[in-house]
mmCIF file of C-alpha atoms and ligand atoms in Angstrom:
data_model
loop_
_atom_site.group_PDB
_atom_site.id
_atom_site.type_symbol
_atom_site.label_atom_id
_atom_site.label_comp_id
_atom_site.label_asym_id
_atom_site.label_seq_id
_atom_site.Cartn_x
_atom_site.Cartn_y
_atom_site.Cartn_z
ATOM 1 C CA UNK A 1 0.000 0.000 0.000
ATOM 2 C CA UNK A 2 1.447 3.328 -0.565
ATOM 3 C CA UNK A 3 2.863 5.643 1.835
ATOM 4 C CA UNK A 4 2.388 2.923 4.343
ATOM 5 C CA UNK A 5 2.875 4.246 8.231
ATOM 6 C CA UNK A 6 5.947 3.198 10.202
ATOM 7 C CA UNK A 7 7.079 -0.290 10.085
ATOM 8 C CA UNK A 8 9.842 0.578 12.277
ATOM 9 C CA UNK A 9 10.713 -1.043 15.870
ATOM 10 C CA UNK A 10 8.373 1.354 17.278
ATOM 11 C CA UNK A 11 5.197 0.015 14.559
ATOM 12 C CA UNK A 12 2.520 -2.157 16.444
ATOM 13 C CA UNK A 13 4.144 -5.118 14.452
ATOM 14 C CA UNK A 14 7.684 -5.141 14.463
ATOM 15 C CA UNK A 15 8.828 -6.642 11.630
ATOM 16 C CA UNK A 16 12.307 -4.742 11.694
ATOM 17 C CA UNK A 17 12.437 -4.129 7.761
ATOM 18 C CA UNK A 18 16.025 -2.288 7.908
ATOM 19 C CA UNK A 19 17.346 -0.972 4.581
ATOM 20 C CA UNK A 20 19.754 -3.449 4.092
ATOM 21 C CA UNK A 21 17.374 -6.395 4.590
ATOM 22 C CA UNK A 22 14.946 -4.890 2.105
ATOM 23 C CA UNK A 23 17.975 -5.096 -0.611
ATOM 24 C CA UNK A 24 19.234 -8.127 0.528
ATOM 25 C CA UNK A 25 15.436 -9.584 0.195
ATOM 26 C CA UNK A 26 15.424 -8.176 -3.100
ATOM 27 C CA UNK A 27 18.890 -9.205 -4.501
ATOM 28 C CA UNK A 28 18.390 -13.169 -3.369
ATOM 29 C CA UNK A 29 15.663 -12.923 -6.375
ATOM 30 C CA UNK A 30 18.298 -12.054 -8.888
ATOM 31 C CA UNK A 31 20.502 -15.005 -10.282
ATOM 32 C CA UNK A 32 22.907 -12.500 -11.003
ATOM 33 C CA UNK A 33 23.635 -11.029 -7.440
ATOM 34 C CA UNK A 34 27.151 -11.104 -6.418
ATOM 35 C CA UNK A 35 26.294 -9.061 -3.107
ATOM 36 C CA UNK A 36 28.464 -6.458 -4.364
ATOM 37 C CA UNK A 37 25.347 -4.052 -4.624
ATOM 38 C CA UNK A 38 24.117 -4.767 -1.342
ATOM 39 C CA UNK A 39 27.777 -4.182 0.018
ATOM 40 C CA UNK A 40 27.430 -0.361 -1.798
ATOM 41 C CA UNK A 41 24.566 0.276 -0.042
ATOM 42 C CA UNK A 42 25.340 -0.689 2.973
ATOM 43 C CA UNK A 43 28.654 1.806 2.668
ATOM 44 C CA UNK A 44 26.366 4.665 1.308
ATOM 45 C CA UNK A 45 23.500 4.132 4.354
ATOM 46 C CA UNK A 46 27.063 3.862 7.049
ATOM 47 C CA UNK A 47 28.188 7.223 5.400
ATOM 48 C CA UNK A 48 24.510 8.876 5.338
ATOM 49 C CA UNK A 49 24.282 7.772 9.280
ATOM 50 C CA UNK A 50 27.688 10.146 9.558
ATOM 51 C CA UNK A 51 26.724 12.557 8.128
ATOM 52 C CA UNK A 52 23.745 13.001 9.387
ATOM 53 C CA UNK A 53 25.058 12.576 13.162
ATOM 54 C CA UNK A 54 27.476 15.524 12.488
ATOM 55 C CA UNK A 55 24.718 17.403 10.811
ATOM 56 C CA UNK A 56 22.351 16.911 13.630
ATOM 57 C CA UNK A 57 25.068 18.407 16.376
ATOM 58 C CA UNK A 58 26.251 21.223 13.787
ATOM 59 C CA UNK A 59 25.894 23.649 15.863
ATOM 60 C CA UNK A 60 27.557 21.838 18.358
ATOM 61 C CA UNK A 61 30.596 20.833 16.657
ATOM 62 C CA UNK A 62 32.464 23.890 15.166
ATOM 63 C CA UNK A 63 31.330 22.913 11.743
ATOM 64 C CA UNK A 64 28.983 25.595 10.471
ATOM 65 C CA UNK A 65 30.310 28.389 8.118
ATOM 66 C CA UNK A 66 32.716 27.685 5.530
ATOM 67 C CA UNK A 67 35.898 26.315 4.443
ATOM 68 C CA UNK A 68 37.109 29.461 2.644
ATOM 69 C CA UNK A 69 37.264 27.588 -0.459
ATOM 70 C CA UNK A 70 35.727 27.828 -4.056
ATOM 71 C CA UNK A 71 34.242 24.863 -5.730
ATOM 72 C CA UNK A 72 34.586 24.169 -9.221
ATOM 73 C CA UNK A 73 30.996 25.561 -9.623
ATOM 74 C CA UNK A 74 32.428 28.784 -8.377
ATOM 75 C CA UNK A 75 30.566 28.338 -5.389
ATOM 76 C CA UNK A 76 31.456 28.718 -1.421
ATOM 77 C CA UNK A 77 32.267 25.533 0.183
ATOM 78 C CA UNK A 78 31.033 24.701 3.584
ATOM 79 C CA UNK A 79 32.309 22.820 6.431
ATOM 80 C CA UNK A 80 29.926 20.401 5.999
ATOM 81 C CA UNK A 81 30.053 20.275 1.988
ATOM 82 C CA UNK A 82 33.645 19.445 2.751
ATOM 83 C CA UNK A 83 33.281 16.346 5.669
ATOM 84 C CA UNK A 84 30.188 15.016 3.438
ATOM 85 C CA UNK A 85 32.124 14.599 0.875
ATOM 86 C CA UNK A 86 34.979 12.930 2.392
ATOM 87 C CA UNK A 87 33.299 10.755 4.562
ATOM 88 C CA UNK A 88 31.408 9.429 1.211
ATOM 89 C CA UNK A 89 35.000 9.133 -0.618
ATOM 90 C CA UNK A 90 36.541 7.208 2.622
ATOM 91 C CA UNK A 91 33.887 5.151 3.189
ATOM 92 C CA UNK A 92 33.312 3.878 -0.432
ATOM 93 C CA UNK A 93 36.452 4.119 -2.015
ATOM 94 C CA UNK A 94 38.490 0.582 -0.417
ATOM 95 C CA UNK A 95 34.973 -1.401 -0.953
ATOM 96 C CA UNK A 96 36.150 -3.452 -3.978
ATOM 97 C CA UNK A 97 32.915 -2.227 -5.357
ATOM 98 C CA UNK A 98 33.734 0.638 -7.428
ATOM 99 C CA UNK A 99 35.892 1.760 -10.239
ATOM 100 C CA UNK A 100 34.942 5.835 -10.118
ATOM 101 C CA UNK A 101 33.425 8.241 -8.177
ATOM 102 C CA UNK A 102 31.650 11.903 -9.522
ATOM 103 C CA UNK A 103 31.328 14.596 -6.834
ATOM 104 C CA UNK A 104 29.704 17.899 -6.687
ATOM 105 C CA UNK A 105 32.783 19.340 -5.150
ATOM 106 C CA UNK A 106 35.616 17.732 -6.851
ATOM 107 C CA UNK A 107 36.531 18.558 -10.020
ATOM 108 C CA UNK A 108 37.520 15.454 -11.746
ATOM 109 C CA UNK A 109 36.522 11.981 -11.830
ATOM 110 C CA UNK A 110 37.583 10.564 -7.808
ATOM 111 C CA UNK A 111 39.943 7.299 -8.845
ATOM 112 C CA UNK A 112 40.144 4.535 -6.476
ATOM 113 C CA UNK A 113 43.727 4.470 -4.223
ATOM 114 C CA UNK A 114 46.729 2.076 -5.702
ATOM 115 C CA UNK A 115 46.879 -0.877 -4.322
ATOM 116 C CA UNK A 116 42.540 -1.542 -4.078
ATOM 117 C CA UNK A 117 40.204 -3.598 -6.057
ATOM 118 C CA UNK A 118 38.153 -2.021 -8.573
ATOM 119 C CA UNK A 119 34.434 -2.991 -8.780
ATOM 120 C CA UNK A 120 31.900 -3.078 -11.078
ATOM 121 C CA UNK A 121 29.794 0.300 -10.009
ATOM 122 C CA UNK A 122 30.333 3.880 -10.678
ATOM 123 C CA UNK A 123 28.976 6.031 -7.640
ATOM 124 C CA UNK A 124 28.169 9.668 -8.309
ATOM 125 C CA UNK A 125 26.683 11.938 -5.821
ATOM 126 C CA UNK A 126 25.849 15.645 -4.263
ATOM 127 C CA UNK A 127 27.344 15.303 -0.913
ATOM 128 C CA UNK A 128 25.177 17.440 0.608
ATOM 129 C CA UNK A 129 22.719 19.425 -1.311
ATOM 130 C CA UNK A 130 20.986 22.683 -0.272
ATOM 131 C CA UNK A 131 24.090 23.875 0.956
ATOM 132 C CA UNK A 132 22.847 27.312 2.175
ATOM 133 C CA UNK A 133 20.181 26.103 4.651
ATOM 134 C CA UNK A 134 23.164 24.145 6.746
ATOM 135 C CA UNK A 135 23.884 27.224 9.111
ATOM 136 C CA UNK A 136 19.886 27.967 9.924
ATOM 137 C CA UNK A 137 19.180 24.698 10.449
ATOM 138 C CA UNK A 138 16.728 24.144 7.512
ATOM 139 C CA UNK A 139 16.298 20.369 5.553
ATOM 140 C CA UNK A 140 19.955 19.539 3.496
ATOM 141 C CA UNK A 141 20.388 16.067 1.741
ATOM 142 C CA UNK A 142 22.656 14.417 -0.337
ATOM 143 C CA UNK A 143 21.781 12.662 -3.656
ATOM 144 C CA UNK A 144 23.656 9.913 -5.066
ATOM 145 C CA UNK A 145 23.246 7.356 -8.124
ATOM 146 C CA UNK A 146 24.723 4.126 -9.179
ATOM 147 C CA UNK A 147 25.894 2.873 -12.996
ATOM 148 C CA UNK A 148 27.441 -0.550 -13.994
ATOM 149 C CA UNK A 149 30.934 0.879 -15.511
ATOM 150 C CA UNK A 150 30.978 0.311 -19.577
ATOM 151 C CA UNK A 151 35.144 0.143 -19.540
ATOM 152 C CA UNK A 152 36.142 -3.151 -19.293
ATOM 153 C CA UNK A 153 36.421 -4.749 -15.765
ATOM 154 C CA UNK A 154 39.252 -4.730 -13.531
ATOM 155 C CA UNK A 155 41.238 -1.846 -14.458
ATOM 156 C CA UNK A 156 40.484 1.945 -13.265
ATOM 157 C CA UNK A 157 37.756 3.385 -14.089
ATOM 158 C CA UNK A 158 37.506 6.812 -15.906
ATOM 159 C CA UNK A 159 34.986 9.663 -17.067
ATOM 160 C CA UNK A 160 33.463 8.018 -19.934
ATOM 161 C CA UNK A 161 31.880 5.554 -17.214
ATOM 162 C CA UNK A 162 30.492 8.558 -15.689
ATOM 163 C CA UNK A 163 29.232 10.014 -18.494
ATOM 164 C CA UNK A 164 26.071 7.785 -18.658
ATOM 165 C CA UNK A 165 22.318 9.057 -19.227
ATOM 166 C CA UNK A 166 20.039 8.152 -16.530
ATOM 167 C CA UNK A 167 18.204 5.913 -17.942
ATOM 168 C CA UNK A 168 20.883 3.555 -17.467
ATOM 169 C CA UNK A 169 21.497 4.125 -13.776
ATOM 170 C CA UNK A 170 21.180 1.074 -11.850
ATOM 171 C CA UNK A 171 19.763 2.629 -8.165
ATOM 172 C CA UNK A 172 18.980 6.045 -7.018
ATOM 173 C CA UNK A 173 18.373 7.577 -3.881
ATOM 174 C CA UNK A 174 18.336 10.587 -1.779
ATOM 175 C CA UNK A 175 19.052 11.389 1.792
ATOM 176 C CA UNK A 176 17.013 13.637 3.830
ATOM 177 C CA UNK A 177 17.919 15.429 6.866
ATOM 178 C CA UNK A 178 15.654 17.248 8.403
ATOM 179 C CA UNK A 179 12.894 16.753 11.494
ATOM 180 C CA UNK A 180 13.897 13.125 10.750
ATOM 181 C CA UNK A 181 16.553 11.413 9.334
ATOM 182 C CA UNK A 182 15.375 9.622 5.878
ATOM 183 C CA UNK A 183 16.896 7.410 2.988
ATOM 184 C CA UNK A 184 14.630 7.430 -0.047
ATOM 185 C CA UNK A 185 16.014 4.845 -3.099
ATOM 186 C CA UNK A 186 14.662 3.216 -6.078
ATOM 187 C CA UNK A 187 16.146 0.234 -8.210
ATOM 188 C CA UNK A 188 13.357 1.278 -10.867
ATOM 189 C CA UNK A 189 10.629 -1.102 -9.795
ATOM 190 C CA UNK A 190 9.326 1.590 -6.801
ATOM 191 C CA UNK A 191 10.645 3.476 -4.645
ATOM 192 C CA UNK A 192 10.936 2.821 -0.395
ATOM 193 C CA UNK A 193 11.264 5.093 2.224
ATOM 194 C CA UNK A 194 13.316 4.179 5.851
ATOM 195 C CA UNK A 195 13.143 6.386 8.532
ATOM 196 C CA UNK A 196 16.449 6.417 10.232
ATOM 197 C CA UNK A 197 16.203 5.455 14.393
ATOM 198 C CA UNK A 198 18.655 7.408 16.078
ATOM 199 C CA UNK A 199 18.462 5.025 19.170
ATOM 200 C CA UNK A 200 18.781 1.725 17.392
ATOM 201 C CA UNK A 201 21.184 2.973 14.210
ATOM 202 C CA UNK A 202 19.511 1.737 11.747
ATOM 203 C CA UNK A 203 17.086 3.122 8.741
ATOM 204 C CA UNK A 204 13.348 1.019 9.263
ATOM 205 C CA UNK A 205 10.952 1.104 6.067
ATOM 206 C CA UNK A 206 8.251 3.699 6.808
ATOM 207 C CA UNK A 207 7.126 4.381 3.655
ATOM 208 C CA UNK A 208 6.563 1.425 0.845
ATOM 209 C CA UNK A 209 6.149 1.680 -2.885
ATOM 210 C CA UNK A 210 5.904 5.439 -2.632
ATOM 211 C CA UNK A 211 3.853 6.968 -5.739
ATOM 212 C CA UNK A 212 3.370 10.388 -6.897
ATOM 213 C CA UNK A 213 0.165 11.984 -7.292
ATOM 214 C CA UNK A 214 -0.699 12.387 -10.323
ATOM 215 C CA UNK A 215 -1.715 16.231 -10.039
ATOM 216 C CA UNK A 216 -1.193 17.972 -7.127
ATOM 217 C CA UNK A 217 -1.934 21.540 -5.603
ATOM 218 C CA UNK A 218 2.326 23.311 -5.016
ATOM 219 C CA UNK A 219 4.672 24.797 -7.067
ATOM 220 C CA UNK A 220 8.319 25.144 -6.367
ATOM 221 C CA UNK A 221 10.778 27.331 -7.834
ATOM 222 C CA UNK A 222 12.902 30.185 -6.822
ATOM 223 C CA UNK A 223 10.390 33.056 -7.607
ATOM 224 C CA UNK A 224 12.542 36.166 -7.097
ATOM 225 C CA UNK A 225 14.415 35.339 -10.430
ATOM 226 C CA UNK A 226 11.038 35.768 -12.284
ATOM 227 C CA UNK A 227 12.796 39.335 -14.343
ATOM 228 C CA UNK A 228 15.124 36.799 -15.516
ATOM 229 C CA UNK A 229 13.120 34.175 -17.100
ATOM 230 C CA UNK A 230 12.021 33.557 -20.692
ATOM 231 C CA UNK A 231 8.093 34.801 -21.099
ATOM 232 C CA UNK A 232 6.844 31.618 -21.288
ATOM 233 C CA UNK A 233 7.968 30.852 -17.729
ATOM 234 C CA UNK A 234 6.660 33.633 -16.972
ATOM 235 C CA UNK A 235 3.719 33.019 -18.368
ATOM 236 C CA UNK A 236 3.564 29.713 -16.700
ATOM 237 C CA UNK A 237 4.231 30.973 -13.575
ATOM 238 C CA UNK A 238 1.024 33.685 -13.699
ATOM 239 C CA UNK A 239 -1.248 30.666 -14.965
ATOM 240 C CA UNK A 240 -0.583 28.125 -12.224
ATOM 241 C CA UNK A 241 -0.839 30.727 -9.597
ATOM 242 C CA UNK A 242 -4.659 32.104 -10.702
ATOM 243 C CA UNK A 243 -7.469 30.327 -10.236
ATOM 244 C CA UNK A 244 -8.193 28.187 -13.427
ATOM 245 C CA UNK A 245 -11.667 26.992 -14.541
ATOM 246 C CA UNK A 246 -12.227 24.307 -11.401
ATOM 247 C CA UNK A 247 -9.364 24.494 -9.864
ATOM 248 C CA UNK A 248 -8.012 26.620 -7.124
ATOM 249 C CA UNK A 249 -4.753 28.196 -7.148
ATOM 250 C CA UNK A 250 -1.772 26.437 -6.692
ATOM 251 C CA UNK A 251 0.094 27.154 -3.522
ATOM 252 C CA UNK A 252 3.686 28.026 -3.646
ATOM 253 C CA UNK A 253 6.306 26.247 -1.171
ATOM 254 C CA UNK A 254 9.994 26.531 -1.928
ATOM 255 C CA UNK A 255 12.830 25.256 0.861
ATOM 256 C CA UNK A 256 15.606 25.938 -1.515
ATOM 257 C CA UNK A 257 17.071 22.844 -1.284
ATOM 258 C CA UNK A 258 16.097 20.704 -4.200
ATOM 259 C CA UNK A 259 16.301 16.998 -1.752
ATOM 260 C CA UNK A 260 13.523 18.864 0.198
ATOM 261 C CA UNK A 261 11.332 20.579 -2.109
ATOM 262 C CA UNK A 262 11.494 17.298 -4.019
ATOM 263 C CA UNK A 263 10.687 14.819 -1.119
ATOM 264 C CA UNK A 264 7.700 17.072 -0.069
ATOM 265 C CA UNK A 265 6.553 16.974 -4.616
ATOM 266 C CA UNK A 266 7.339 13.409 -4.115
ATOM 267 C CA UNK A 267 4.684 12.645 -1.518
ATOM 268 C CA UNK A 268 2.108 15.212 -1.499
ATOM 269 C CA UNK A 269 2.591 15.653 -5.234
ATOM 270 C CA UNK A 270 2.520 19.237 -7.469
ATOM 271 C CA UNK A 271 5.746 20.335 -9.413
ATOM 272 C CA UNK A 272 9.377 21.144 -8.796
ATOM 273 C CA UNK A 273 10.978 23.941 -11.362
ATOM 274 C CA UNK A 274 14.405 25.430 -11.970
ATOM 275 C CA UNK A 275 14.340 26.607 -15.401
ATOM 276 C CA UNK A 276 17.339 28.050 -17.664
ATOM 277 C CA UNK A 277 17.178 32.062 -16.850
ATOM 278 C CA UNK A 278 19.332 34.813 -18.081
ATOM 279 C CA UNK A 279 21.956 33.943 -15.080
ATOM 280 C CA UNK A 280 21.904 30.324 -15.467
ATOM 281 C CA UNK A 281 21.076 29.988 -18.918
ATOM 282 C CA UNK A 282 21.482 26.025 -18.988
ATOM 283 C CA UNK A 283 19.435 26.139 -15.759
ATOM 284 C CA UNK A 284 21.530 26.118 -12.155
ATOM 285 C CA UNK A 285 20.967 22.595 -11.130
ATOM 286 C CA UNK A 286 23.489 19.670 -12.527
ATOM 287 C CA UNK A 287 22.274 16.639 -14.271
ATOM 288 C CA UNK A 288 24.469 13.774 -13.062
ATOM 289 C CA UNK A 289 24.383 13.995 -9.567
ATOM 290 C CA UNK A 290 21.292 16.361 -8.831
ATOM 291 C CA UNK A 291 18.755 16.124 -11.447
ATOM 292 C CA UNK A 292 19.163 12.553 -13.503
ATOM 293 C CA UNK A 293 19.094 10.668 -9.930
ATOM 294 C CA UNK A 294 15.872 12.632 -8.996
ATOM 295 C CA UNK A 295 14.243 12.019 -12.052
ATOM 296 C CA UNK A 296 14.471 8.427 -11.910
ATOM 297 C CA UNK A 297 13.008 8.321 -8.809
ATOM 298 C CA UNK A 298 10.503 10.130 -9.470
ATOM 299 C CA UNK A 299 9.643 8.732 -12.729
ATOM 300 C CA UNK A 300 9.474 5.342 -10.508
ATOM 301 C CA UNK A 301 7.310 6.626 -8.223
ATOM 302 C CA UNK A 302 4.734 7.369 -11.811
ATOM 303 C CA UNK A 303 5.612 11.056 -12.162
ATOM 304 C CA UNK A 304 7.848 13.079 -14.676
ATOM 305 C CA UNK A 305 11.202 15.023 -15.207
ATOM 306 C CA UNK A 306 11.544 16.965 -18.548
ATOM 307 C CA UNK A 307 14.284 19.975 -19.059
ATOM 308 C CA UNK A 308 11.967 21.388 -21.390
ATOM 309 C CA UNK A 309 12.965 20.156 -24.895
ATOM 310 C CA UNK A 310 13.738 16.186 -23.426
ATOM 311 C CA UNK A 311 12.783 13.623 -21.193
ATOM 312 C CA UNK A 312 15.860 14.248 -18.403
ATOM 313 C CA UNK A 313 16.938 10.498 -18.082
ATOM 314 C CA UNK A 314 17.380 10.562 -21.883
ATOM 315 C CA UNK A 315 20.569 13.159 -22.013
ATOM 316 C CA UNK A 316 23.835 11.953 -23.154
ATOM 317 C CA UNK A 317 25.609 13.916 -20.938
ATOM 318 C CA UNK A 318 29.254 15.602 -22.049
ATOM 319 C CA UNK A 319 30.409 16.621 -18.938
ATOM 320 C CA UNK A 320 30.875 15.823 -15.550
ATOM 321 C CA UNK A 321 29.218 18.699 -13.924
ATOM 322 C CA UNK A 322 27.261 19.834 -16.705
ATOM 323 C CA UNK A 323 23.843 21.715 -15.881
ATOM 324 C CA UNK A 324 20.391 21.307 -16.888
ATOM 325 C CA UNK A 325 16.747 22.991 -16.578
ATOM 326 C CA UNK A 326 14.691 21.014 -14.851
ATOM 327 C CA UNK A 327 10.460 20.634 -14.843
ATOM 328 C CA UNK A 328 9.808 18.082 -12.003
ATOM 329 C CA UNK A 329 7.014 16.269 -10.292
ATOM 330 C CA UNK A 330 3.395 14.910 -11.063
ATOM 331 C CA UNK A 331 2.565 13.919 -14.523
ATOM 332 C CA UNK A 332 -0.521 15.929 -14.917
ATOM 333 C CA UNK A 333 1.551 19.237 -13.429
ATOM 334 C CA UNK A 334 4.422 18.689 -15.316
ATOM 335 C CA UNK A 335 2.368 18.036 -19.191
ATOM 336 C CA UNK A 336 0.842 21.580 -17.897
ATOM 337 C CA UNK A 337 4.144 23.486 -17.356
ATOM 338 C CA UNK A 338 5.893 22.032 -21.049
ATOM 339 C CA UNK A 339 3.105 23.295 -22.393
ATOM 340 C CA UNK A 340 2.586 26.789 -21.183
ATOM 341 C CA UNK A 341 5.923 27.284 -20.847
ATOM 342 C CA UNK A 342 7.920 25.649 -23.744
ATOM 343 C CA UNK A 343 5.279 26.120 -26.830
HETATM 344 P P1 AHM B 401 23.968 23.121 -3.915
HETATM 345 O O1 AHM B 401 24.073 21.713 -4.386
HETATM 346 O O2 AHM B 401 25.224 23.890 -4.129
HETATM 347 O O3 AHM B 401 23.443 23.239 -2.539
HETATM 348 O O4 AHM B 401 22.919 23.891 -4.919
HETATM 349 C C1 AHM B 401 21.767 23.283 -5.367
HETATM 350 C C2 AHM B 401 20.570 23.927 -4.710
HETATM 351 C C3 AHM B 401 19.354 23.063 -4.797
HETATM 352 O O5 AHM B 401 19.248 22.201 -3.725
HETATM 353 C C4 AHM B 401 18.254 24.091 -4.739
HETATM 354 O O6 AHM B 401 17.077 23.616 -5.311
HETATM 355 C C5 AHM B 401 18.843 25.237 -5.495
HETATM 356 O O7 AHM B 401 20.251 25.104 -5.402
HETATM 357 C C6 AHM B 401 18.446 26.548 -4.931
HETATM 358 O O8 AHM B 401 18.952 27.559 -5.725
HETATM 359 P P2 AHM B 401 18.498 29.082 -5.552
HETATM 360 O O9 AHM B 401 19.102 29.543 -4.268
HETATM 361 O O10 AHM B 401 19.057 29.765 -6.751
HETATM 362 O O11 AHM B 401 16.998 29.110 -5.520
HETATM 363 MG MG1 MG B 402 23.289 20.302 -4.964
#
């Protein structure tokens, strides 16, 4: 049933569903399983427990504020960008499960150290995205996705296995931090919520085969850069905001943090939009480890993701951090947006 209430140790019926049992339950069906995958996600949930420990005592810990240091999106770094991304790098990197990594804040394709086993996977992820809510205590999250490499096996591997559309990712998922603690992922056959127990240390499913609405009653997007959009945004924007023939207005919610503003799209439904503008004129938000994972989520959960002229998962991307408009959410909501804004 969707959206199904906690199943956690605290649930009336205790049927301790952690993360990794849900993965292991689902790999024993595949001939194929080597328990390599399993292994990855058990390092990705270890490193999202970190980080979200030191996230939750932030204030605490001498790590808000920044590192002083420009990424190579020309953006400030913060303390927390910084230990979110190594924790991810040192707790992935001497698996024996991956050849590559792709991170927001490093530059080039993250090799694995002499001397240790390369797998099968390629990891990307956003360490921790939403960056500027860390030091007022607002949601954060980090995104990640997983590709089978396409060099041969064995050896390193290098950017062309990270340069992969997303429709041939292999897993997806997001990490939420905020009132609670939760890991969101999808294999492409639904997507499963845990709720992360701080007491126990362990992330319970608390929300099965999630599924979009297929209209719903928000819009998201960062409205003060409505002077530098293309009219049809613009006119978009006016449209879903009156009342239409039957419908009310749509509310407007906006966290600015995309993990956030997406988890709340993903479960109450409604639309999602950062759109090319005059600034950001291939859109701010980048495709392989921010928008590509998201939109295979959520087209697993029944919605949509669109950059305006294609279907997201079907780029061929070029570049590692290369950006992309993105139109994100219900069906229904996003059909409405292409057309207003991109005919
Ligand atoms: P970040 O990964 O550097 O934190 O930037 C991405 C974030 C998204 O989470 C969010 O949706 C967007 O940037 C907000 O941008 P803006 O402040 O322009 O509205
Ligand atoms: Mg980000």
């Amino acid at each position: 049933m969707a959206n199904t209430p906690s199943l956690g140790p605290a649930g009336p019926s205790l049927p301790g569903m952690t993360l990794e049992r849900h993965i292991l339950d689902r790999q024993r069906s595949n001939p194929e399983a080597t328990g390599d995958f399993t292994r990855l996600f058990h390092q990705i949930s270890l490193a999202a427990k970190i980080i979200g420990s030191r996230v939750s005592r932030a204030g605490l810990s001498g790590v808000l504020g920044t590192t002083g240091k420009i990424n190579v999106q020309g953006e400030v770094v913060a303390k927390l960008d910084d230990f979110a991304n190594n924790t991810l790098v040192s707790v992935v990197q001497y698996g024996g499960q991956v050849c590559v990594m792709g991170s927001e804040e490093v530059e080039e394709p993250i090799p694995i150290p002499e001397g240790f086993p390369c797998g099968k996977y390629v990891l990307q992820f956003d360490p921790l995205d939403g960056s500027g809510n860390i030091d007022i205590n607002a949601s954060i999250g980090t995104i990640f996705s997983i590709h089978k490499r396409v060099t041969p096996s064995g050896g390193p591997g290098t950017l062309e296995d990270l340069l992969q559309p997303g429709r041939d990712i292999v897993a997806a998922g997001y990490v939420i931090y905020g009132s609670s603690n939760m890991l969101v992922y999808s294999t492409g056959d639904g997507v499963h919520g845990f709720t992360y127990d701080p007491g126990v240390g362990e992330f319970f499913l608390s929300h099965e085969n999630i599924r979009v609405p297929e209209r719903g009653n928000t819009y998201s997007i960062n409205e003060g850069n409505y002077h530098k959009w293309a009219p049809g945004v613009q006119e978009w924007v006016n449209w879903i905001k009156s009342p239409q023939d039957g419908r009310a207005a749509y509310g407007h919610r906006y966290i600015g943090a995309m993990v956030a503003d997406l988890h709340r799209t993903l479960l109450r439904g409604g639309i999602f939009v950062y759109p090319a503008d005059k600034k950001n004129v291939n859109g701010k938000l980048r495709l392989l480890y921010e928008a590509s994972p998201m939109a295979f989520i959520v087209e697993a959960a029944g919605g949509a993701a669109h950059t305006g002229t294609e279907r997201v998962l079907d780029v061929v991307p070029t570049e590692l951090h290369q950006r992309t408009p993105l139109y994100i959410g219900s069906r229904a909501d996003v059909e409405d947006a292409l057309r207003i804004a991109h005919d």
